[in-house]
Short mmCIF file of C-alpha atoms in Angstrom, two decimals:
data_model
loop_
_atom_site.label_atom_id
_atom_site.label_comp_id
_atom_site.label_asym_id
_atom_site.label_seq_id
_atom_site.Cartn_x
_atom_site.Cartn_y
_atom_site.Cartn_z
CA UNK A 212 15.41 5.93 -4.56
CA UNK A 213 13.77 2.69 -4.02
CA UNK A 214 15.30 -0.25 -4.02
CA UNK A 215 12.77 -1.29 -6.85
CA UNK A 216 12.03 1.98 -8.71
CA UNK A 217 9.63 1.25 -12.32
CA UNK A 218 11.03 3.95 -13.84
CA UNK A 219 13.06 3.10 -16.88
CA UNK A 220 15.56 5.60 -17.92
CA UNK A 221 15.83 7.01 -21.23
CA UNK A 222 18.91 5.34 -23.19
CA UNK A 223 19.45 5.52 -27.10
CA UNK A 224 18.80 2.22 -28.82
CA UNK A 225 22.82 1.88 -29.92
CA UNK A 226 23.80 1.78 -26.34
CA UNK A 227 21.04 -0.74 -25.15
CA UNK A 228 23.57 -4.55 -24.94
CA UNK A 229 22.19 -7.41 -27.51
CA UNK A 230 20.01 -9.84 -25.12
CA UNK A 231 20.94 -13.29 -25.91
CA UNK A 232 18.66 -14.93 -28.33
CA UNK A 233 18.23 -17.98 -25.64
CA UNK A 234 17.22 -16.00 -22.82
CA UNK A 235 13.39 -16.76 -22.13
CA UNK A 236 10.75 -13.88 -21.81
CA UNK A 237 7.84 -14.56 -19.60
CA UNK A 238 4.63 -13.46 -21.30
CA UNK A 239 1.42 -11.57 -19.87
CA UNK A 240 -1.44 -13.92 -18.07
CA UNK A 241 -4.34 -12.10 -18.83
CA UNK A 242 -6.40 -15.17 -16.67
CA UNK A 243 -4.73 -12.95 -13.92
CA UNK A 244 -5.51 -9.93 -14.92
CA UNK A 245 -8.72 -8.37 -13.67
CA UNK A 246 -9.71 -7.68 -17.00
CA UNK A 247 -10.48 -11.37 -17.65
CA UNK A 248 -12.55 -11.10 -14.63
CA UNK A 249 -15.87 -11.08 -15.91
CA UNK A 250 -17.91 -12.12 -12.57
CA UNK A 251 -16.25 -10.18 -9.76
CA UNK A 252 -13.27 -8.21 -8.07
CA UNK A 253 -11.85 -8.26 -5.00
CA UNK A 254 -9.84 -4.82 -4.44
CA UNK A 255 -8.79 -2.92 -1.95
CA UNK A 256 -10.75 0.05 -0.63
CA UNK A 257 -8.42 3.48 -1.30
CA UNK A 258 -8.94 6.21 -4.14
CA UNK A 259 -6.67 7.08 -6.77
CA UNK A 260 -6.81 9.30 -9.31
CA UNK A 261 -4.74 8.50 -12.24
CA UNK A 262 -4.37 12.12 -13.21
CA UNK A 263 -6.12 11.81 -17.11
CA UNK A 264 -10.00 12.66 -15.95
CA UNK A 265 -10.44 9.13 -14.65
CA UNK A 266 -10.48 7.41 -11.01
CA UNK A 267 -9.64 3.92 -10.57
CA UNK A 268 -8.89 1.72 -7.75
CA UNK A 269 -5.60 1.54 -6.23
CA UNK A 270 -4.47 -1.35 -4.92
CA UNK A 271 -5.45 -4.31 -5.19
CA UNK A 272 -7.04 -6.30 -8.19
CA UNK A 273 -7.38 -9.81 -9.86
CA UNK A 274 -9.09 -12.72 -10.22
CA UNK A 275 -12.70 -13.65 -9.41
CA UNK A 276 -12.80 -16.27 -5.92
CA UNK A 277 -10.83 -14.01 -3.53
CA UNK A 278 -7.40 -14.62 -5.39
CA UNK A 279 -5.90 -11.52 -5.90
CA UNK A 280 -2.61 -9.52 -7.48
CA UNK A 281 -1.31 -6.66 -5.77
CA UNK A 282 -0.58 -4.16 -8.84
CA UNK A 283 2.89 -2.07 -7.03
CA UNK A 284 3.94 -0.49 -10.20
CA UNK A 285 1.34 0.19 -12.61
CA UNK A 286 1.41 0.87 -16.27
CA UNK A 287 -1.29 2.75 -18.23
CA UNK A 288 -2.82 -0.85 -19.15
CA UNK A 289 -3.07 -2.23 -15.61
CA UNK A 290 -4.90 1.35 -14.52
CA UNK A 291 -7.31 0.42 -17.37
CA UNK A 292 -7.73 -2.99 -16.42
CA UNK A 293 -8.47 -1.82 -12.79
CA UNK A 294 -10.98 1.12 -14.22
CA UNK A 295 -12.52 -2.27 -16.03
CA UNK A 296 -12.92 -4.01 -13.01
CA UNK A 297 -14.76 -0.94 -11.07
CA UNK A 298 -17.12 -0.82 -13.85
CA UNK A 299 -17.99 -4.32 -12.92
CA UNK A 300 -18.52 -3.20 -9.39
CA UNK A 301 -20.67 -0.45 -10.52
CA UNK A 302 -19.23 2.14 -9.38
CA UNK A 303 -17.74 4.33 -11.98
CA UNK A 304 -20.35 6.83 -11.92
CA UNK A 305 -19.41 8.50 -8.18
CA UNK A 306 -15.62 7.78 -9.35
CA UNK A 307 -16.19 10.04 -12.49
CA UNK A 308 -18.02 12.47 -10.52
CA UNK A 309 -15.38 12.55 -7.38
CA UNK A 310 -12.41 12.81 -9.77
CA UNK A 311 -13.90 15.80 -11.52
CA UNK A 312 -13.74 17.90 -8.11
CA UNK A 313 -9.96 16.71 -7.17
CA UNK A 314 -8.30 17.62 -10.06
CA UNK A 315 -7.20 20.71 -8.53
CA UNK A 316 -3.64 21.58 -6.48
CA UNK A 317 -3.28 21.03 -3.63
CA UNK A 318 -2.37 23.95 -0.83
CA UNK A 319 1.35 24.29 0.10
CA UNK A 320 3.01 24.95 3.34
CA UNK A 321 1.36 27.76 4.06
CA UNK A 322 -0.15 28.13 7.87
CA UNK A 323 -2.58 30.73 6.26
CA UNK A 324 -4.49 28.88 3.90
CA UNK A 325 -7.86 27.21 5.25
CA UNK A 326 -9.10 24.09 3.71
CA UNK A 327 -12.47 24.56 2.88
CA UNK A 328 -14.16 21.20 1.08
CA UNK A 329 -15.80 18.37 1.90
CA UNK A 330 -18.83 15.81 1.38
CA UNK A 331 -22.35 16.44 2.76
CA UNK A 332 -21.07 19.42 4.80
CA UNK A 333 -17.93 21.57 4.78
CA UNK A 334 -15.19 21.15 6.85
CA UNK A 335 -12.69 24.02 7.65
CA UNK A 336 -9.54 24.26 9.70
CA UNK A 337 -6.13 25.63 9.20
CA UNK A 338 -3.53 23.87 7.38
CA UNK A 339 -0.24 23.17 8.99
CA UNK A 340 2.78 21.66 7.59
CA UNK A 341 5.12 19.50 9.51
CA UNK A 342 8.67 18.90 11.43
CA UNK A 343 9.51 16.40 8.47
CA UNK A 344 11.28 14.46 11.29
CA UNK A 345 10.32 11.03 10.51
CA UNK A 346 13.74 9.89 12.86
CA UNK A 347 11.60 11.10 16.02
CA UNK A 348 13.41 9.03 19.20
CA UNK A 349 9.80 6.34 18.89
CA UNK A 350 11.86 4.03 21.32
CA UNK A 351 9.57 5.28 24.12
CA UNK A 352 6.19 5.24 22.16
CA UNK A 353 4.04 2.40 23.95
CA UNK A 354 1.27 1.06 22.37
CA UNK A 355 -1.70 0.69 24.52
CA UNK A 356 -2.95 -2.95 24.04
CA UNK A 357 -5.22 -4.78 26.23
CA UNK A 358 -4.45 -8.15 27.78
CA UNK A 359 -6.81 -10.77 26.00
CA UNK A 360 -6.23 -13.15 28.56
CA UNK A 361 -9.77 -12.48 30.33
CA UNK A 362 -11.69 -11.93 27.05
CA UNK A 363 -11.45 -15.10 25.38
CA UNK A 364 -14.29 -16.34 26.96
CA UNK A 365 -16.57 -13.22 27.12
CA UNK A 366 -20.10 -13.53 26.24
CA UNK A 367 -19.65 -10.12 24.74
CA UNK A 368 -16.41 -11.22 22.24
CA UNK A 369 -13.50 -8.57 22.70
CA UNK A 370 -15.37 -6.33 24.30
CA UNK A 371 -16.07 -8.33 27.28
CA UNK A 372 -17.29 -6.51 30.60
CA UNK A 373 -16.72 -2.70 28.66
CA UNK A 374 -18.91 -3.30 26.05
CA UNK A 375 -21.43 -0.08 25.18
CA UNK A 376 -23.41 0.73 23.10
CA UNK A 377 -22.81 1.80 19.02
CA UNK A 378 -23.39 5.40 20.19
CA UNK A 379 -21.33 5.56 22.71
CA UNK A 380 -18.64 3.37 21.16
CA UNK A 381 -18.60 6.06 18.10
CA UNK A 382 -18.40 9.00 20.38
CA UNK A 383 -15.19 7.26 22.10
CA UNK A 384 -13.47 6.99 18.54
CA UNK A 385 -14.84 9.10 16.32
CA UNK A 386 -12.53 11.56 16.49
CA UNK A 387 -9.01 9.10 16.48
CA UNK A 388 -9.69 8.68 12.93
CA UNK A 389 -8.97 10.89 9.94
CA UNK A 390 -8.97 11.51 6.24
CA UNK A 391 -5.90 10.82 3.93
CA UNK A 392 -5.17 13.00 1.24
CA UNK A 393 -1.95 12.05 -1.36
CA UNK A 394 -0.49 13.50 -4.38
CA UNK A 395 1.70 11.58 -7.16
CA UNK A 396 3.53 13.06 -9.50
CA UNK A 397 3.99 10.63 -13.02
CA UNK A 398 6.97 11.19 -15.76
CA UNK A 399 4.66 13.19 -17.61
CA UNK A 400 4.55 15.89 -15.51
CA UNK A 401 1.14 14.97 -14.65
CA UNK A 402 -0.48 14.95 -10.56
CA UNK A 403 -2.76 12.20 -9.70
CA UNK A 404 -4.83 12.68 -6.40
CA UNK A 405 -5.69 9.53 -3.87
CA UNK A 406 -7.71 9.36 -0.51
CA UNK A 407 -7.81 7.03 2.62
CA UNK A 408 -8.23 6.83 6.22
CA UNK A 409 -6.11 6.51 8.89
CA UNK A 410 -6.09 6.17 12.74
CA UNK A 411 -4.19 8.30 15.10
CA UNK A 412 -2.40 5.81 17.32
CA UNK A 413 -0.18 8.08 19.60
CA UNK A 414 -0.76 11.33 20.77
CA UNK A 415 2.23 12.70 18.93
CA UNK A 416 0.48 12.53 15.49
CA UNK A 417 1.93 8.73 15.32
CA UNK A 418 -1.19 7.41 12.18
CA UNK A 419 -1.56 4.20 11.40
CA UNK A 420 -3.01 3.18 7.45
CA UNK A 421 -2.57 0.72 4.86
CA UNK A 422 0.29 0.88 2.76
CA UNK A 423 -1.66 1.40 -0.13
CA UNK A 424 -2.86 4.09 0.77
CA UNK A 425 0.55 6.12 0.56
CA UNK A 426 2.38 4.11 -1.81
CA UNK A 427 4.02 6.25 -4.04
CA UNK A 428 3.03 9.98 -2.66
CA UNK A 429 4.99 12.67 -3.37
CA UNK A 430 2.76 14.90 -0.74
CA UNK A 431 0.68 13.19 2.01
CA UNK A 432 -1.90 15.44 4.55
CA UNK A 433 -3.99 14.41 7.02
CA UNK A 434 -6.61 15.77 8.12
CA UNK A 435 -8.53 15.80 11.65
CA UNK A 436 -12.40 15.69 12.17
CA UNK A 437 -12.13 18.99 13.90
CA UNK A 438 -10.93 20.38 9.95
CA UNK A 439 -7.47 21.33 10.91
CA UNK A 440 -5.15 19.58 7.81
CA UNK A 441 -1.59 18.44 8.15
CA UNK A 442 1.22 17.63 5.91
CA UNK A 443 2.58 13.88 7.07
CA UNK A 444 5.88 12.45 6.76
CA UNK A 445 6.24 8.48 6.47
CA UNK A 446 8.15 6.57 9.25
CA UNK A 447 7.71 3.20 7.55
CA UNK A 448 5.60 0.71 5.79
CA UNK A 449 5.22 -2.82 5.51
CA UNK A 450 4.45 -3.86 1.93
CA UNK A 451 3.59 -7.33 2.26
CA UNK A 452 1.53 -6.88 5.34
CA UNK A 453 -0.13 -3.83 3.73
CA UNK A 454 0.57 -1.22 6.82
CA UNK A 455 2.19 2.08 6.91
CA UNK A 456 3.43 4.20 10.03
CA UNK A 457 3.03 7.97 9.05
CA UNK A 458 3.53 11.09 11.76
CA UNK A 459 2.11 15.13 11.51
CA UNK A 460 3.19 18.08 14.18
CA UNK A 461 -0.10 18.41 15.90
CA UNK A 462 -1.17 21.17 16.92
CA UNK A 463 -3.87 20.57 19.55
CA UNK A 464 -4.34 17.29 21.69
CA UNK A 465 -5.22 14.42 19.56
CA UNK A 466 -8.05 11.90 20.18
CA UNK A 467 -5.70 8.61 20.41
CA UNK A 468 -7.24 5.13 19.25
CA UNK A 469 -7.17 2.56 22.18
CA UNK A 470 -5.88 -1.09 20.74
CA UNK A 471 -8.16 -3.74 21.73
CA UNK A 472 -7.48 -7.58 21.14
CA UNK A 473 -8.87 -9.36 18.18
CA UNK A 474 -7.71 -12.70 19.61
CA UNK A 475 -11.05 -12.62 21.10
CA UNK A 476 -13.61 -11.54 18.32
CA UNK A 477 -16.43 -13.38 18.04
CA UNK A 478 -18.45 -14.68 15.50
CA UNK A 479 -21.70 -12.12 14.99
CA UNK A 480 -19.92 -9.50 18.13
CA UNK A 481 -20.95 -6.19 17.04
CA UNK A 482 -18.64 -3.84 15.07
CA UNK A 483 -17.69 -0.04 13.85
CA UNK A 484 -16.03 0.74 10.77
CA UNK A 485 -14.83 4.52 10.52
CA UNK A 486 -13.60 5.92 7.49
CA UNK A 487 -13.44 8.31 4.57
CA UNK A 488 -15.28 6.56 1.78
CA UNK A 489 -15.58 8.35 -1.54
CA UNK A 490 -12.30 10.22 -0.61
CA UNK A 491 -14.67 13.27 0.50
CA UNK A 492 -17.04 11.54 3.59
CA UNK A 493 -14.75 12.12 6.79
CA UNK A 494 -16.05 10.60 9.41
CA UNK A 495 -18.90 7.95 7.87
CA UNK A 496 -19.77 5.67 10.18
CA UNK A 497 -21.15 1.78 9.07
CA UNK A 498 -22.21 -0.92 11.74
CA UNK A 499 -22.04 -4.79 11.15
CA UNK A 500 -20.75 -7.77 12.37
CA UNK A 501 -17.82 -10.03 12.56
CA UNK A 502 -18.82 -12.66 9.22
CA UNK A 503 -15.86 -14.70 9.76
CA UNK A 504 -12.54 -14.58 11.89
CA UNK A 505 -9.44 -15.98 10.10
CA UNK A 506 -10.29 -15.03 5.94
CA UNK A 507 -7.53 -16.42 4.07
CA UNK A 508 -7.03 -13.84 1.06
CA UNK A 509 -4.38 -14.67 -1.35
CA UNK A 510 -2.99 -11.40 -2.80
CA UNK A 511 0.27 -11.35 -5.02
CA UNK A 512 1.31 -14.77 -4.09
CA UNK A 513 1.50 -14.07 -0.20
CA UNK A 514 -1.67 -15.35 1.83
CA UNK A 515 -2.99 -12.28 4.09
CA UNK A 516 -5.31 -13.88 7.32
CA UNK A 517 -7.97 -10.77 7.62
CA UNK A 518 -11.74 -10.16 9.35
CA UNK A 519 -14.17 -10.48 7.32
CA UNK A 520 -17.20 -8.39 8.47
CA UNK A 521 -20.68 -6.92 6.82
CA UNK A 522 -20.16 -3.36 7.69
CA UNK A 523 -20.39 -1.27 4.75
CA UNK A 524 -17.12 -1.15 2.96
CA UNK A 525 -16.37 1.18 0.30
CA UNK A 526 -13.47 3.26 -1.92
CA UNK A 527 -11.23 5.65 1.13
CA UNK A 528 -12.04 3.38 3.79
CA UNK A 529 -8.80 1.73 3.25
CA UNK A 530 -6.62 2.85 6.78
CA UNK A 531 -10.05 3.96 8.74
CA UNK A 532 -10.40 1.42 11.69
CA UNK A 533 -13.02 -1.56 12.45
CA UNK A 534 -14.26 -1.00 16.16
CA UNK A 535 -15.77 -3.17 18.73
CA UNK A 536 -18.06 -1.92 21.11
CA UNK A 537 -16.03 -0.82 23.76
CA UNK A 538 -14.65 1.45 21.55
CA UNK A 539 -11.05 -0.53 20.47
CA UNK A 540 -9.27 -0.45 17.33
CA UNK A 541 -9.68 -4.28 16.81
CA UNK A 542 -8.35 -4.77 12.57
CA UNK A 543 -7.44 -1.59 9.83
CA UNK A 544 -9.72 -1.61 6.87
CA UNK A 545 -8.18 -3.08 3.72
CA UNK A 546 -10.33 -4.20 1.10
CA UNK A 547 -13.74 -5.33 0.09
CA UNK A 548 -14.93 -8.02 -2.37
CA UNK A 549 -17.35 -6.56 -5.06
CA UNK A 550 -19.29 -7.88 -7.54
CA UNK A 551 -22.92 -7.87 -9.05
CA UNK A 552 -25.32 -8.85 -6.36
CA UNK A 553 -22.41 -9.68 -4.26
CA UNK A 554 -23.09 -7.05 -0.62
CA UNK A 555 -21.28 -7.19 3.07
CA UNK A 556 -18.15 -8.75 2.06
CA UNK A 557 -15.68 -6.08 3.65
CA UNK A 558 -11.95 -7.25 5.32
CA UNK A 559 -9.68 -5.43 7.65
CA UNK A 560 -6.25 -6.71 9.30
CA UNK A 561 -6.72 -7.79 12.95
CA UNK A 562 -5.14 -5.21 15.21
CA UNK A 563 -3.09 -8.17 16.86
CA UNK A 564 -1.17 -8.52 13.19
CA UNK A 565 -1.27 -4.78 12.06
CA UNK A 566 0.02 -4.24 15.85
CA UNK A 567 3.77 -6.04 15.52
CA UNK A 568 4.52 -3.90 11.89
CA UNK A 569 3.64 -0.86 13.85
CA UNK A 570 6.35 -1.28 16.30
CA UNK A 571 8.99 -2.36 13.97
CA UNK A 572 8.06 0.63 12.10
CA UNK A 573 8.46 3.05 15.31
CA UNK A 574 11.15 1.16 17.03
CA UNK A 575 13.14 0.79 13.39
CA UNK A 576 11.63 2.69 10.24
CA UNK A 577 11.38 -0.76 8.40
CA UNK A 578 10.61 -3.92 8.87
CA UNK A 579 13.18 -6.52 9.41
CA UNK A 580 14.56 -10.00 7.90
CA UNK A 581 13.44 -8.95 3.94
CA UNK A 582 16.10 -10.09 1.72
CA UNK A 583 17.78 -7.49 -1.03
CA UNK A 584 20.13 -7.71 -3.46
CA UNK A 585 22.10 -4.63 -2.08
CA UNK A 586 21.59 -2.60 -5.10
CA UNK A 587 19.01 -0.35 -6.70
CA UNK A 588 17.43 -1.35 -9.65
CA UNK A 589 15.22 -0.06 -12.25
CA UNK A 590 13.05 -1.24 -14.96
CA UNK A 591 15.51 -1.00 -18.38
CA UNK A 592 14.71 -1.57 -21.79
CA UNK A 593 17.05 -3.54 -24.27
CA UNK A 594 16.51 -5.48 -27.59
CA UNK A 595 17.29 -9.02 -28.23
CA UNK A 596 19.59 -9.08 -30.79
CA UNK A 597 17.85 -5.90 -32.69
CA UNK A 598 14.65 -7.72 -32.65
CA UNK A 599 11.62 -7.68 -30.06
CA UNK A 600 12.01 -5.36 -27.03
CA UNK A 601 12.33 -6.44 -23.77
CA UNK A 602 12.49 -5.48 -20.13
CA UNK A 603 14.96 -6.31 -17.19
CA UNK A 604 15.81 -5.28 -14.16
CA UNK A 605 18.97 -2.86 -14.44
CA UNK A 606 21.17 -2.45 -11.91
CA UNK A 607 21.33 1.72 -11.23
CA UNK A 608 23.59 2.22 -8.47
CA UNK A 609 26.13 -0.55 -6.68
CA UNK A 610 27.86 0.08 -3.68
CA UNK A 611 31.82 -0.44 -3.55
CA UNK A 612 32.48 -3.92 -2.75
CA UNK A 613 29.53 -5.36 -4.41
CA UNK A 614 30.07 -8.47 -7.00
CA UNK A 615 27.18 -6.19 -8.77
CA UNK A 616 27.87 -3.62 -10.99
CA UNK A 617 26.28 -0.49 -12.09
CA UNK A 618 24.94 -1.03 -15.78
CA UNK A 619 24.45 -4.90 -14.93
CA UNK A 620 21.20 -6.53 -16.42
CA UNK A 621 19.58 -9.34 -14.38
CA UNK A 622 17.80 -11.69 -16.66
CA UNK A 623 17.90 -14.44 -14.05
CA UNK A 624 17.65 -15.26 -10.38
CA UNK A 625 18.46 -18.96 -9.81
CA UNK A 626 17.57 -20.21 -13.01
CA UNK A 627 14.01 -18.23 -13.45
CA UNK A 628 14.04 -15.73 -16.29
CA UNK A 629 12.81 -12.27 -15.09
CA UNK A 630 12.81 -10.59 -18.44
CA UNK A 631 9.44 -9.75 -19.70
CA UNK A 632 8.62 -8.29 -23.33
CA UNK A 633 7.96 -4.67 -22.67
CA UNK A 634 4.78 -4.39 -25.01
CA UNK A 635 3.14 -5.75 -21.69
CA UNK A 636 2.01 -4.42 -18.39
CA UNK A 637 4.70 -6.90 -16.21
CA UNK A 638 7.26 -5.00 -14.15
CA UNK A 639 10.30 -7.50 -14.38
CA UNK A 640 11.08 -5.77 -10.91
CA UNK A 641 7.76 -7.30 -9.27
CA UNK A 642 8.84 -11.00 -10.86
CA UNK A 643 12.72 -10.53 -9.13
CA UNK A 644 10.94 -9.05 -6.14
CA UNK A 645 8.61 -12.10 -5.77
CA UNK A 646 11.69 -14.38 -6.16
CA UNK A 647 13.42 -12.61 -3.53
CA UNK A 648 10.65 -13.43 -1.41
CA UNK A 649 10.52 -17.20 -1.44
CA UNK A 650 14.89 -16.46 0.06
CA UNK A 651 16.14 -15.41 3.29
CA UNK A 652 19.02 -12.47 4.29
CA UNK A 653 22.29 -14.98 4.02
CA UNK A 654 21.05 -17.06 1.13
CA UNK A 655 23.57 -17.52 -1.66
CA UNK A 656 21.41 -16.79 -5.44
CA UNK A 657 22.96 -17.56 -8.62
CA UNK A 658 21.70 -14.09 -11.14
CA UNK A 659 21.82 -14.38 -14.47
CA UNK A 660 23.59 -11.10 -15.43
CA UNK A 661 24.47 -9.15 -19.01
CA UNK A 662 27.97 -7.20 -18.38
CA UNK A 663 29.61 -5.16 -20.77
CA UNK A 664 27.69 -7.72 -23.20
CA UNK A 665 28.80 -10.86 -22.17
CA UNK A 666 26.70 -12.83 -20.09
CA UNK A 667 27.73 -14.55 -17.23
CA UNK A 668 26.28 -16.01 -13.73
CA UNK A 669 27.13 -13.53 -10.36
CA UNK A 670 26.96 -15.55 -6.60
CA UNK A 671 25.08 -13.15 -4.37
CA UNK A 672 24.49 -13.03 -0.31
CA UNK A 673 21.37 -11.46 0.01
CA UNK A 674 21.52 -8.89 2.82
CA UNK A 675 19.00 -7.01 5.26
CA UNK A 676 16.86 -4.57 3.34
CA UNK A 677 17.33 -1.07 5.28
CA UNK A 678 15.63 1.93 3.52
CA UNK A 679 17.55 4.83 3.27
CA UNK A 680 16.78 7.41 5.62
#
């Protein structure tokens, strides 16, 4: 389980504690809430199916000017606010069309079944599951990277003296990139369906992609542009730098994406962008430009610094890679800005960024310094003194030692409320996991908690954040 898991359990209303009449609630800002964006959306660039006959965006979504809110854990309002804000884009019409055609399940681990589907042509190849061994010794992975130093002041930007041209840059890459497919089971016993693009970064099926991409899968496969399909297991991901480290058995010898150095892009140097748009277009490839170097994009609070560039952008090109002309992986795809008459605003994470979460995520499986609590918590529901309903994070699981207990509410950290009314879309896990952000591992916090019915104030040392393995 996550250290954060959204799912609230289901508890009978006589053994849900009284909430203390004083305790504040926060309340829902719909002037950050893409549905009060009337102008224009800035989202990321990955397809999701929510699993009811509908498609809507996955990751990211809010306000109109660039300042967005990364939705982690979504309720059935935010996915409608999100299909509100594609509508804007104009683009519901392929999303109704694409989510009629992945409805279906998936194949299982089966080495006999051939995958046989696809966009303008078909695409077949074997499917093959995988080791599962997401430990793999990655100590003596290397990531190729060149050395800047000579490139900063190149004539031809970060592809200095190699530069080539587009056709022979896509022929170099082409084939290091590949389509993402993911399944998510809800509590409803329902299967949702989501596409990206990813980058094959080692030659032992090592994939880079955005961590929206795979957020939540219960089954991730990969698949090659030679058709062959593989079940992936994740090594790691970086939430707040959007990245995620996933690995397949390969089969045959991989086409491995060279790391170039986006130090030394250039305004107007020539770019690639590879990916899977649509969720069912393997292998599209869009040209453009570098529009701007250093994009400050606000999303949930956290400022991300990303390339902006005009190549054409669109839904499953989150994880496909942004090339230069000598044929280097120079950002990952992440989002695009959309909005009526609005064109050419697409964003990707320079490679020199994306590069240092890839090797935590090899070299450790997470990244390091995030603060935690030491618990796992859940989303719980309680009343306030038998009135209005509320929401709080709920301690699920303590280990021995802890000044936490199992069956603890938080309704506080340092003196902010994190109790939300639960007629709203606001996880009161996203609110504590903001707060945790602004703290670092060996800060003291002060949580509000809601014992055995009393409430009383519990001195924490925030610790390292491992993920289970």
């Amino acid at each position: 389980m996550n250290r954060f898991d959204d799912q609230s359990e289901n508890r009978n209303e006589e053994n849900m504690p009284a909430v203390p009449d004083d305790i504040e609630m926060t309340r829902n800002n719909a002037e950050n809430d893409c549905e009060a964006t009337t102008e224009s959306c800035w989202f990321g660039v990955s397809y999701q199916n929510s699993g009811d006959g509908y498609v809507f965006n996955q990751s990211y979504a809010g306000a109109s000017h660039g300042d967005a809110t990364r939705k982690k854990r979504r309720s059935g309002l935010l996915a409608l606010l999100l299909a509100g804000c594609i509508l804007l884009s104009g683009t519901v019409g392929f999303l109704g069309g694409w989510m009629a055609k992945h409805t279906v399940s998936l194949p299982q681990n089966d080495p006999s079944v051939v995958i046989s589907e696809g966009g303008d042509k078909e695409q077949t190849g074997q499917y093959f599951g995988t080791d599962g061994d997401k430990n793999y010794n990655y100590a003596a992975v290397v990531l190729h990277k060149n050395d800047g130093a000579a490139l900063t002041d190149s004539v031809n930007g970060s592809a200095g003296a190699q530069k080539g041209t587009l056709m022979e840059a896509t022929a170099a890459v082409k084939d290091s990139v590949v389509e993402i497919m993911t399944t998510t089971s809800s509590n409803f016993g329902g299967i949702s369906a989501g596409a990206g693009s990813g980058v094959i970064v080692h030659a032992d099926g090592i994939i880079v992609t955005n961590n929206h991409v795979i957020e939540g899968a219960t089954t991730i496969r990969v698949r090659l542009t030679n058709g062959n399909t593989y079940a992936a297991v994740v090594r790691g991901t970086d939430e707040e730098g959007d990245i995620a480290v996933i690995k397949i058995q390969p089969q045959e010898t991989l086409t491995v994406a060279k790391l170039g150095y986006s130090g030394a892009l250039a305004l107007g140097e020539e770019v690639i962008a590879i990916g899977n748009p649509l969720g069912e277009l393997g292998g599209t490839v869009t040209n453009g430009i570098i529009s701007a170097l250093e994009r400050e994009i606000t999303v949930d609070g956290m400022s991300m610094t990303l390339i902006q560039t005009n190549a054409a952008i669109n839904s499953g090109n989150s994880g496909g890679g942004l090339f230069n002309l000598a044929g280097e992986l120079i950002g990952v795809v992440n989002a695009k800005y959309a909005a009526e008459g609005v064109e050419g605003l697409g964003f990707a994470i320079p490679i020199d960024t994306a590069a240092v979460s890839i090797n935590y995520l090899l070299q450790l499986g997470y990244m390091p310094g995030i603060p935690d609590l030491g618990v796992e918590l859940i989303a719980e529901t309680a009343r306030v003194n038998g009135g209005s309903w509320v929401r709080m994070p709920y301690v699920s699981s303590a280990s021995e030692g802890s000044l936490l207990k199992q069956g603890d509410f938080i309704h506080s950290f340092n003196g902010t409320t994190v109790v939300v009314s639960a007629y709203t879309g606001e996880s009161p896990l996203d609110l504590l996991e903001d707060l945790l952000r602004s703290c670092a591992v060996g800060d003291t916090v002060a949580l509000g908690v809601i014992r055995d019915g009393v409430t009383q104030t519990v001195n924490i040392t925030l610790v390292e954040y491992i993920p289970a393995r």
